[in-house]
Coordinates of N, CA, C and O and ligand atoms in Angstrom, one line a residue:
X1 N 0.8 -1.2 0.0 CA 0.0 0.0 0.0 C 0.9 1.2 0.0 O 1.9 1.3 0.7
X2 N 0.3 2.4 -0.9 CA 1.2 3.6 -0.9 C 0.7 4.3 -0.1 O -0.5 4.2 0.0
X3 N 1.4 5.1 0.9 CA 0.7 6.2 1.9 C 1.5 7.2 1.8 O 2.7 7.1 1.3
X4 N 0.9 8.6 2.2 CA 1.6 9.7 1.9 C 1.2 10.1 3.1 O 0.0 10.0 3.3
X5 N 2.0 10.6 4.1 CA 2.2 11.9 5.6 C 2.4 13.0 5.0 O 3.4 13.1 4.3
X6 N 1.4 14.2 5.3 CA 1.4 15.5 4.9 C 1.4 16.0 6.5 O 0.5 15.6 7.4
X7 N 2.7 16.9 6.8 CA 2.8 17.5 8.0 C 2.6 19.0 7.8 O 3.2 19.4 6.8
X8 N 1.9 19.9 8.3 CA 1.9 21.0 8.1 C 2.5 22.1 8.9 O 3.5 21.6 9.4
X9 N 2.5 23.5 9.3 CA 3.6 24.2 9.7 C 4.0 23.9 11.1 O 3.4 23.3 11.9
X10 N 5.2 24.4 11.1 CA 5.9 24.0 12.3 C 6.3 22.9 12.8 O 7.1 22.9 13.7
X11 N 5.5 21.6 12.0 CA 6.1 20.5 12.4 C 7.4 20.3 12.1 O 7.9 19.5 12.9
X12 N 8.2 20.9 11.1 CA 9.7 20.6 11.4 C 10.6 21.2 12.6 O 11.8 21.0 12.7
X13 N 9.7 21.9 13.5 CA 10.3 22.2 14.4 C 10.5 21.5 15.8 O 11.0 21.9 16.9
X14 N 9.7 20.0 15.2 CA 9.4 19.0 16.2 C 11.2 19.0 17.1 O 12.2 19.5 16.6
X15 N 11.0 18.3 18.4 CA 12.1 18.7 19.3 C 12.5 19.7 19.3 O 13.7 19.4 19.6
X16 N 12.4 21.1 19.2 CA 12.4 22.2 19.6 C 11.5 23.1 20.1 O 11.6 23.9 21.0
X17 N 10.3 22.6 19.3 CA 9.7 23.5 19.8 C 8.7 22.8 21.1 O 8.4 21.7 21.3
X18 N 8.3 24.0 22.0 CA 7.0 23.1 23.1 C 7.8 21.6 23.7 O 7.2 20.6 23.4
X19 N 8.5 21.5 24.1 CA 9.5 20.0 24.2 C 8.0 19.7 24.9 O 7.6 18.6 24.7
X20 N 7.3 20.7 25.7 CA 6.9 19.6 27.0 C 5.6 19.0 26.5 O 4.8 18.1 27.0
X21 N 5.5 20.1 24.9 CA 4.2 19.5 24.5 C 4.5 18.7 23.5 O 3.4 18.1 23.5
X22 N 5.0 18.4 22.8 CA 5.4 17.9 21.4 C 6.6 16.6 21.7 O 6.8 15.5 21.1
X23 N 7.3 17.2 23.0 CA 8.6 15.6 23.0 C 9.6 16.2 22.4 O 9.4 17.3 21.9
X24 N 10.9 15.4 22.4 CA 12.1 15.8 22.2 C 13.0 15.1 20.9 O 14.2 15.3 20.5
X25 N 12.0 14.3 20.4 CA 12.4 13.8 19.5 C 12.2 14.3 17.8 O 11.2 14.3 17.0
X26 N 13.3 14.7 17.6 CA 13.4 15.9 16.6 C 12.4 15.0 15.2 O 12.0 13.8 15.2
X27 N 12.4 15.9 14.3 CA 11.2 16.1 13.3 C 11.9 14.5 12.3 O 11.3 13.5 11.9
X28 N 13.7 14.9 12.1 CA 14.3 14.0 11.2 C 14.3 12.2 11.8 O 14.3 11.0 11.5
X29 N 14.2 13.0 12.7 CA 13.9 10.9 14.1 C 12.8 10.6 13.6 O 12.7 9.8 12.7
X30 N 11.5 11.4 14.3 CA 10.1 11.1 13.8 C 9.8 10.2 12.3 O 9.1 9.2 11.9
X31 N 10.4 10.8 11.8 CA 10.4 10.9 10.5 C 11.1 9.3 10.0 O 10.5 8.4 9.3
X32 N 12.3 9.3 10.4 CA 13.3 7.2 10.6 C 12.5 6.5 11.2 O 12.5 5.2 11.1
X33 N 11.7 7.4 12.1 CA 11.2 6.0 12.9 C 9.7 5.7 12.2 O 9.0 4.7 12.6
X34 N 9.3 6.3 11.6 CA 7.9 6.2 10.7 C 8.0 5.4 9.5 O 7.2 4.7 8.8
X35 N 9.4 5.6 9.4 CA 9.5 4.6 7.6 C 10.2 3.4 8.4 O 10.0 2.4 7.8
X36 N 10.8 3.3 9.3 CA 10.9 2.0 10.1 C 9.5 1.1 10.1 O 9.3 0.0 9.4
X37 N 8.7 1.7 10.9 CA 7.4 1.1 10.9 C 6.5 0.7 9.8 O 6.1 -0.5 9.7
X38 N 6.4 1.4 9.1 CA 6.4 1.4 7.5 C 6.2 -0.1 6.8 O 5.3 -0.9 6.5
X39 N 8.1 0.0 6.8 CA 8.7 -1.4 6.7 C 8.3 -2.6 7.0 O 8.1 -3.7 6.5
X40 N 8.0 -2.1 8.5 CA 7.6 -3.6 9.2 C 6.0 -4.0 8.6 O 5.5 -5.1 8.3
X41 N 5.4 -2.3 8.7 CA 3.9 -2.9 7.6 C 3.8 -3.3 6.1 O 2.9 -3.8 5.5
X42 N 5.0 -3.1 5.8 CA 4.9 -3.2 4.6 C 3.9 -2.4 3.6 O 2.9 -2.6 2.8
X43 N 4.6 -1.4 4.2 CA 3.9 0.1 3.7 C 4.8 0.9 2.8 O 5.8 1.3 3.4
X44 N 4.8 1.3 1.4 CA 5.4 2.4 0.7 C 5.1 3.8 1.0 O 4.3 4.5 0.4
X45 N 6.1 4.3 2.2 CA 5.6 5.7 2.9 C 6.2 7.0 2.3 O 7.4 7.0 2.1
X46 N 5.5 8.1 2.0 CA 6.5 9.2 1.8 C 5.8 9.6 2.6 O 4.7 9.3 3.1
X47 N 7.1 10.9 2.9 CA 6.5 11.6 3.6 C 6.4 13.4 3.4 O 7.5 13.5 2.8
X48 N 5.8 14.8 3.5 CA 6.0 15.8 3.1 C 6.0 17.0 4.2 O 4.9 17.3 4.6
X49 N 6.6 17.4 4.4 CA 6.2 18.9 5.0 C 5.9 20.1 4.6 O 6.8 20.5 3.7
X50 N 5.3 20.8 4.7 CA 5.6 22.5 4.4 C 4.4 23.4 5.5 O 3.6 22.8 6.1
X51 N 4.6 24.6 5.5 CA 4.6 25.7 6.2 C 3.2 26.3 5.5 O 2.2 26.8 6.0
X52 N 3.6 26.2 4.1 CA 2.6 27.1 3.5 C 1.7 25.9 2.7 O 1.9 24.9 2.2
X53 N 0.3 26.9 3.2 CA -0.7 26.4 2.8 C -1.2 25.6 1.7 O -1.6 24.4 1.6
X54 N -1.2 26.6 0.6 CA -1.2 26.6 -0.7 C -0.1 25.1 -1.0 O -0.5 24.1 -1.6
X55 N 0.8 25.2 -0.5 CA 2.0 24.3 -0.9 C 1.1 22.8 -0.2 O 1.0 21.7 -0.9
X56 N 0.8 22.8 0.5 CA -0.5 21.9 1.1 C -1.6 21.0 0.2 O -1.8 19.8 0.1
X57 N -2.2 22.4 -0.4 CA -3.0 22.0 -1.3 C -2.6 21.2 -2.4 O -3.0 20.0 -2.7
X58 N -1.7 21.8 -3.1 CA -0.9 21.6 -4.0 C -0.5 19.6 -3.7 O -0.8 18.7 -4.5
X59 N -0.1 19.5 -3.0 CA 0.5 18.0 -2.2 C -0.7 17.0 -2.4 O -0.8 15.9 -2.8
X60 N -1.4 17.8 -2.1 CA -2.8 16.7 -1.7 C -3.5 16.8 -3.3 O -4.2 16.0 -3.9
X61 N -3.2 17.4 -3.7 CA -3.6 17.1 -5.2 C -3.0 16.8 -5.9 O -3.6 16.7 -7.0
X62 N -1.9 16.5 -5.9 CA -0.9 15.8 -6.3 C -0.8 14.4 -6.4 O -0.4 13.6 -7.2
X63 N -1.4 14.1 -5.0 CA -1.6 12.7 -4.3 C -2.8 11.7 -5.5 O -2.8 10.5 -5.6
X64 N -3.6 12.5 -6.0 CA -4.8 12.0 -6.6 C -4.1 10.9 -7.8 O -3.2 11.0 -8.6
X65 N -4.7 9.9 -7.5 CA -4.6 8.2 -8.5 C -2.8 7.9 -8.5 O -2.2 7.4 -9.4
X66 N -2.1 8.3 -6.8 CA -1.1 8.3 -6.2 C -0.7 7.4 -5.5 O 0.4 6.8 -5.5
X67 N -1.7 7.5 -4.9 CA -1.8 6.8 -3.2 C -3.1 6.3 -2.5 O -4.1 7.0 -2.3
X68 N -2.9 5.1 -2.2 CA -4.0 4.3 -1.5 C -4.4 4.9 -0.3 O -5.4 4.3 0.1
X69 N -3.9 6.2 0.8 CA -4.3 6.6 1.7 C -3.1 7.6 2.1 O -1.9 7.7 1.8
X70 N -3.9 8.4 3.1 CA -3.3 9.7 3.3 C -3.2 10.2 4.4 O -4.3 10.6 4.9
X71 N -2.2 10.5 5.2 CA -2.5 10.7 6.9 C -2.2 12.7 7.0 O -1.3 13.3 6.5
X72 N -2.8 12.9 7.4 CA -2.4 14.6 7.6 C -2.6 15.1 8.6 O -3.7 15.1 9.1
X73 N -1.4 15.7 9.2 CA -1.4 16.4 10.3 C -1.1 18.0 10.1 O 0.1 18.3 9.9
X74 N -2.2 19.1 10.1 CA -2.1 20.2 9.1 C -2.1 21.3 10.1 O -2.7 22.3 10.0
X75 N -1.1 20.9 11.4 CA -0.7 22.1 12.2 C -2.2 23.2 12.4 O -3.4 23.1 12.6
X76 N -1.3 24.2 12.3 CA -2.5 24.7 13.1 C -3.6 25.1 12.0 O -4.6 25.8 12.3
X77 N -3.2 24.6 10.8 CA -4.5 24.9 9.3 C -5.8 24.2 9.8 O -6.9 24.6 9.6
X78 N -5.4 22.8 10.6 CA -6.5 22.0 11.4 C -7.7 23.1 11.6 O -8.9 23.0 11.1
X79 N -7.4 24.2 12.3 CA -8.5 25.1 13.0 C -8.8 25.6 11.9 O -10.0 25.6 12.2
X80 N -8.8 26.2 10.8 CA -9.3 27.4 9.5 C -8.9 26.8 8.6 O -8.7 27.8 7.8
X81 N -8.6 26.1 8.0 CA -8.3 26.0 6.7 C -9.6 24.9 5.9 O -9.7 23.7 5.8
X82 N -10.3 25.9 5.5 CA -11.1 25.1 4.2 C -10.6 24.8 3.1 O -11.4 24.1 2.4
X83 N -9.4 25.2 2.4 CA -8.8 25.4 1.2 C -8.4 23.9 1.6 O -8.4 23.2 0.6
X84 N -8.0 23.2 2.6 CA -7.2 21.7 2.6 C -8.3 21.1 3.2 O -8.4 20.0 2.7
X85 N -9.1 21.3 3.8 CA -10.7 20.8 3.4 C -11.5 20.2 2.6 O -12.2 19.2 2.8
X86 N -11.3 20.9 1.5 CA -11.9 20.9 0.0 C -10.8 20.1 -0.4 O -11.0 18.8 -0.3
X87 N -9.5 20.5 -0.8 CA -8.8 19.5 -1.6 C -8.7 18.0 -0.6 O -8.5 17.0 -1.3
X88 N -8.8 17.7 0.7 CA -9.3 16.0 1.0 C -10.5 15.6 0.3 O -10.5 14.5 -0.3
X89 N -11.6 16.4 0.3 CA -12.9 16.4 -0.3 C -12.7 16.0 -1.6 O -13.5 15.1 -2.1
X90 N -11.5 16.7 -2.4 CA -11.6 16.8 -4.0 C -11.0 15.3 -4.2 O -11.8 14.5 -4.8
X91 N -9.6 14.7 -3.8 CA -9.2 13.8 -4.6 C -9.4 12.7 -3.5 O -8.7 11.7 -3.4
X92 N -10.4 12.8 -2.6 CA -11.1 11.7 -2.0 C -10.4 10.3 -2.0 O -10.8 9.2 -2.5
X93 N -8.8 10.8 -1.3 CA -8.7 9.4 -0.8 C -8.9 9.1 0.7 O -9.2 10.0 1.5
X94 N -8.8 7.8 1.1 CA -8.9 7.6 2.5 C -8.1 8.5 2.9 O -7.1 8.9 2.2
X95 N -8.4 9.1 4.3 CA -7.3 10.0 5.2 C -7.5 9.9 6.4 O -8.7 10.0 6.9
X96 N -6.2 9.7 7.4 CA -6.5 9.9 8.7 C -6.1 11.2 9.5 O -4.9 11.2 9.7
X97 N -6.7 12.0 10.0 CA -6.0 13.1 10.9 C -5.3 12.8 12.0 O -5.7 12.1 13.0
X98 N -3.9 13.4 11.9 CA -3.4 13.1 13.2 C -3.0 14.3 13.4 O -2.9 15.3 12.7
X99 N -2.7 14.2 15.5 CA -2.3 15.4 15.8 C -1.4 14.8 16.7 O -1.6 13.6 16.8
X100 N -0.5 15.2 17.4 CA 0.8 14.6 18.1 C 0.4 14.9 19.3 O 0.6 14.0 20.1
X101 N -0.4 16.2 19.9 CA -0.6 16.5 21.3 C -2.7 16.1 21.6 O -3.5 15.8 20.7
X102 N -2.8 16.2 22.9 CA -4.8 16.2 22.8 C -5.1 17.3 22.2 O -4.7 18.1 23.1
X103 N -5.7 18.2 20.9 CA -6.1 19.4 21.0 C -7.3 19.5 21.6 O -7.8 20.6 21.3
X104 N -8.3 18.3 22.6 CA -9.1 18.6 23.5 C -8.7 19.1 24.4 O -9.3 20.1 24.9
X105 N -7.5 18.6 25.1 CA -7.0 18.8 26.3 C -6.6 20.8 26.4 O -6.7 21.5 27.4
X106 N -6.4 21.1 25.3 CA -5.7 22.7 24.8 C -6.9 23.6 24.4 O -8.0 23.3 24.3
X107 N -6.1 25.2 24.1 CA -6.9 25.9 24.4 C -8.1 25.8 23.3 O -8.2 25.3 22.2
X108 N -8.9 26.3 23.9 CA -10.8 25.9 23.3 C -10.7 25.8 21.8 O -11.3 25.0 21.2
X109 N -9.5 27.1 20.9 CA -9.3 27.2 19.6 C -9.5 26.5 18.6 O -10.2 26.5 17.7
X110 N -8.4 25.4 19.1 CA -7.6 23.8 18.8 C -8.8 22.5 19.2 O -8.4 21.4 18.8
X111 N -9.8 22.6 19.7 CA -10.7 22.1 19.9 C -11.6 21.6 18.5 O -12.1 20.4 18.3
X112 N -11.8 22.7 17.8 CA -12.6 22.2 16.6 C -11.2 22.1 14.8 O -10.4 22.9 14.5
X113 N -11.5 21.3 14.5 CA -11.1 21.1 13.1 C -12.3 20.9 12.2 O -13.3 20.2 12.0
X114 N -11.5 22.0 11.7 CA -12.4 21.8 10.2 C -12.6 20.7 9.3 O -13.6 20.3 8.8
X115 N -10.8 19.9 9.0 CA -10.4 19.2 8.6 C -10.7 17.8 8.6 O -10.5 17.0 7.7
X116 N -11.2 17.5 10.1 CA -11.4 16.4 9.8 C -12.6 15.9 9.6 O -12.7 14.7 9.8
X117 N -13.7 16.5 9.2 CA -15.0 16.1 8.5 C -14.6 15.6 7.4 O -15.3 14.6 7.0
X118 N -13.4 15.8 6.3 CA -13.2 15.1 5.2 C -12.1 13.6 5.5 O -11.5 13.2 4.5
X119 N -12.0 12.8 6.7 CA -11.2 12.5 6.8 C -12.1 11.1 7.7 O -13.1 11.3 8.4
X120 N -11.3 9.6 7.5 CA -12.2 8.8 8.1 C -12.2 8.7 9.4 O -13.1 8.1 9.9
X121 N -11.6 9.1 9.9 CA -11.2 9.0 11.3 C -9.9 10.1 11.8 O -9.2 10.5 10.9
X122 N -9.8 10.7 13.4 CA -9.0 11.1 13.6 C -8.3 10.4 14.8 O -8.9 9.6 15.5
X123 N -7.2 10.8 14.9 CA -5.8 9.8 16.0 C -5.5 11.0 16.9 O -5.2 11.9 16.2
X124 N -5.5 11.3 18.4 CA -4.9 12.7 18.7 C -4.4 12.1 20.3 O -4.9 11.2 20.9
X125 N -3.2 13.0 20.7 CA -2.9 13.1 22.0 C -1.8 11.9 21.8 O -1.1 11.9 22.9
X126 N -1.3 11.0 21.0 CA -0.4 9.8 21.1 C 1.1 10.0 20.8 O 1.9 9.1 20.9
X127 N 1.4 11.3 20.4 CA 2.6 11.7 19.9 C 2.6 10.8 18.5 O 1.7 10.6 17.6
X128 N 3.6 10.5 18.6 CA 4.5 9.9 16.5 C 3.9 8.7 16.5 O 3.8 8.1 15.5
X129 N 3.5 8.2 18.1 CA 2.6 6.8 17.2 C 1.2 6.9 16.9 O 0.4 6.0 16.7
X130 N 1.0 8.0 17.0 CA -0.3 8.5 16.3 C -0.3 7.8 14.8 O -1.2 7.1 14.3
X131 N 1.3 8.3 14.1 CA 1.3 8.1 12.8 C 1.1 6.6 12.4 O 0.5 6.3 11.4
X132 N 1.6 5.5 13.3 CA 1.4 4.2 13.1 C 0.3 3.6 13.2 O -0.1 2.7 12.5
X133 N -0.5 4.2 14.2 CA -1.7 3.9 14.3 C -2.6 4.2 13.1 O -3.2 3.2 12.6
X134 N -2.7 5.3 12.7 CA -3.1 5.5 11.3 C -2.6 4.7 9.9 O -3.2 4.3 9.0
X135 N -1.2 4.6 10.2 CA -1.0 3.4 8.7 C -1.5 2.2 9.1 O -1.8 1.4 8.2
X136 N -1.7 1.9 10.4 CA -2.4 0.5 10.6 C -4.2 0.7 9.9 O -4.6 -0.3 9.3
X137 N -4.9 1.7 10.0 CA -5.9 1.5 10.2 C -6.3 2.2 8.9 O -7.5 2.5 8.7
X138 N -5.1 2.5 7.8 CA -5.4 2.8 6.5 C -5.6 1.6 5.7 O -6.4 1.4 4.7
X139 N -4.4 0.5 6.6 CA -4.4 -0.6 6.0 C -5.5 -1.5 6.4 O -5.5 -2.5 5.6
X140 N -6.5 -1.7 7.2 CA -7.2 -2.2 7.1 C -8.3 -1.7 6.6 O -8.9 -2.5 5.9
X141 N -8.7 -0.5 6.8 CA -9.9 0.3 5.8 C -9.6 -0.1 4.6 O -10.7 -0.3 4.1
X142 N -8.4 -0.4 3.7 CA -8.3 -0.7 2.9 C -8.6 -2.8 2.1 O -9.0 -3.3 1.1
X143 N -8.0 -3.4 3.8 CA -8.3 -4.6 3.2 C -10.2 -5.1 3.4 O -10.8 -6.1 3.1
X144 N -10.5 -4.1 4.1 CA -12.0 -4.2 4.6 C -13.4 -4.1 3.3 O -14.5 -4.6 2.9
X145 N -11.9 -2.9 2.8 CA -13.2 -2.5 1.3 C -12.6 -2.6 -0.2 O -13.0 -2.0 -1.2
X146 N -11.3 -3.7 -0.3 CA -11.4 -4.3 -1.4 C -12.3 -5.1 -1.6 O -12.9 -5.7 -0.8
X147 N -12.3 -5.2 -3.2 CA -13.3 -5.9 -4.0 C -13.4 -7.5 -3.7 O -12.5 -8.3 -3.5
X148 N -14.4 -7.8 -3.8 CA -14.1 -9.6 -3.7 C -13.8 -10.0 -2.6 O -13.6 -11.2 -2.4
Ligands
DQA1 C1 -0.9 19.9 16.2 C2 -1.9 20.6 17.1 C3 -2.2 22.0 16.5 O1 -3.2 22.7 17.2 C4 -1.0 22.8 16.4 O2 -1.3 24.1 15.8 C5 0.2 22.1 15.8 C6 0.4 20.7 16.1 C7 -0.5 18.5 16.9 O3 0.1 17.7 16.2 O4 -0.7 18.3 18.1 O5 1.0 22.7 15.1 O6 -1.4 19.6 15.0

């Protein structure tokens, strides 16, 4: 199965930034230890970051007749961004939301996502094994609703 991790801003600032909220394990670790896991699923993972929006959109529509599933964690676009909204909507592949911290637990803001009405499920509060949990459960959404 192909999957594509779309991280959005700030996430490369993973282990710097917020240690006490985010952890210490920098963005490039996160990142080894995801295609580690991967492996062991026997998952073909890329993975993408960027900051800007637009650059966002752009990714996820890129992704279309790409990839069998799509995990995104879209920083703080989660809260306002209908423009990555619409494009999960548009090239309608499976998607899981992840977020690394609870954004229930945080301020009232971070509470609502827009994003993940287009998305089958969301993963939050688990740190980076958020991300495995989601390739797990792309992969079975997927052996659930092949054909035959
Ligand atoms: C986040 C939560 C968002 O509210 C925040 O803006 C982020 C990271 C998370 O992974 O916990 O940048 O998506």
């Amino acid at each position: 199965m192909k999957i594509l991790i779309i991280n959005g801003p700030n996430l490369n600032l993973l282990g710097k930034r917020e240690k006490e909220i985010y952890g210490t394990m920098s963005y490039e670790d996160m990142c080894a230890y995801l295609q580690e896991k991967a492996a062991e699923l026997s998952v073909h993972l890329d993975i993408f970051q960027s900051n800007l929006e637009g650059e966002i959109v752009d990714r996820i529509q890129a992704a279309y007749g790409q990839y069998e599933g799509l995990i995104i964690n879209p920083g703080a676009y989660t809260h306002y961004s209908i423009a990555i909204y619409d494009a999960l909507l548009a090239v309608n592949i499976p998607t899981i939301e992840v977020h690394l911290s609870n954004i229930y637990k945080r301020e009232e803001f971070r509470h609502k996502s827009v994003t993940a009405a287009a998305c089958l499920g969301q993963i939050c509060g688990l740190g980076a094994y958020g991300y495995v949990l989601a390739m797990q459960a792309l992969l079975n959404y997927q052996a659930a609703n092949r054909e035959g």
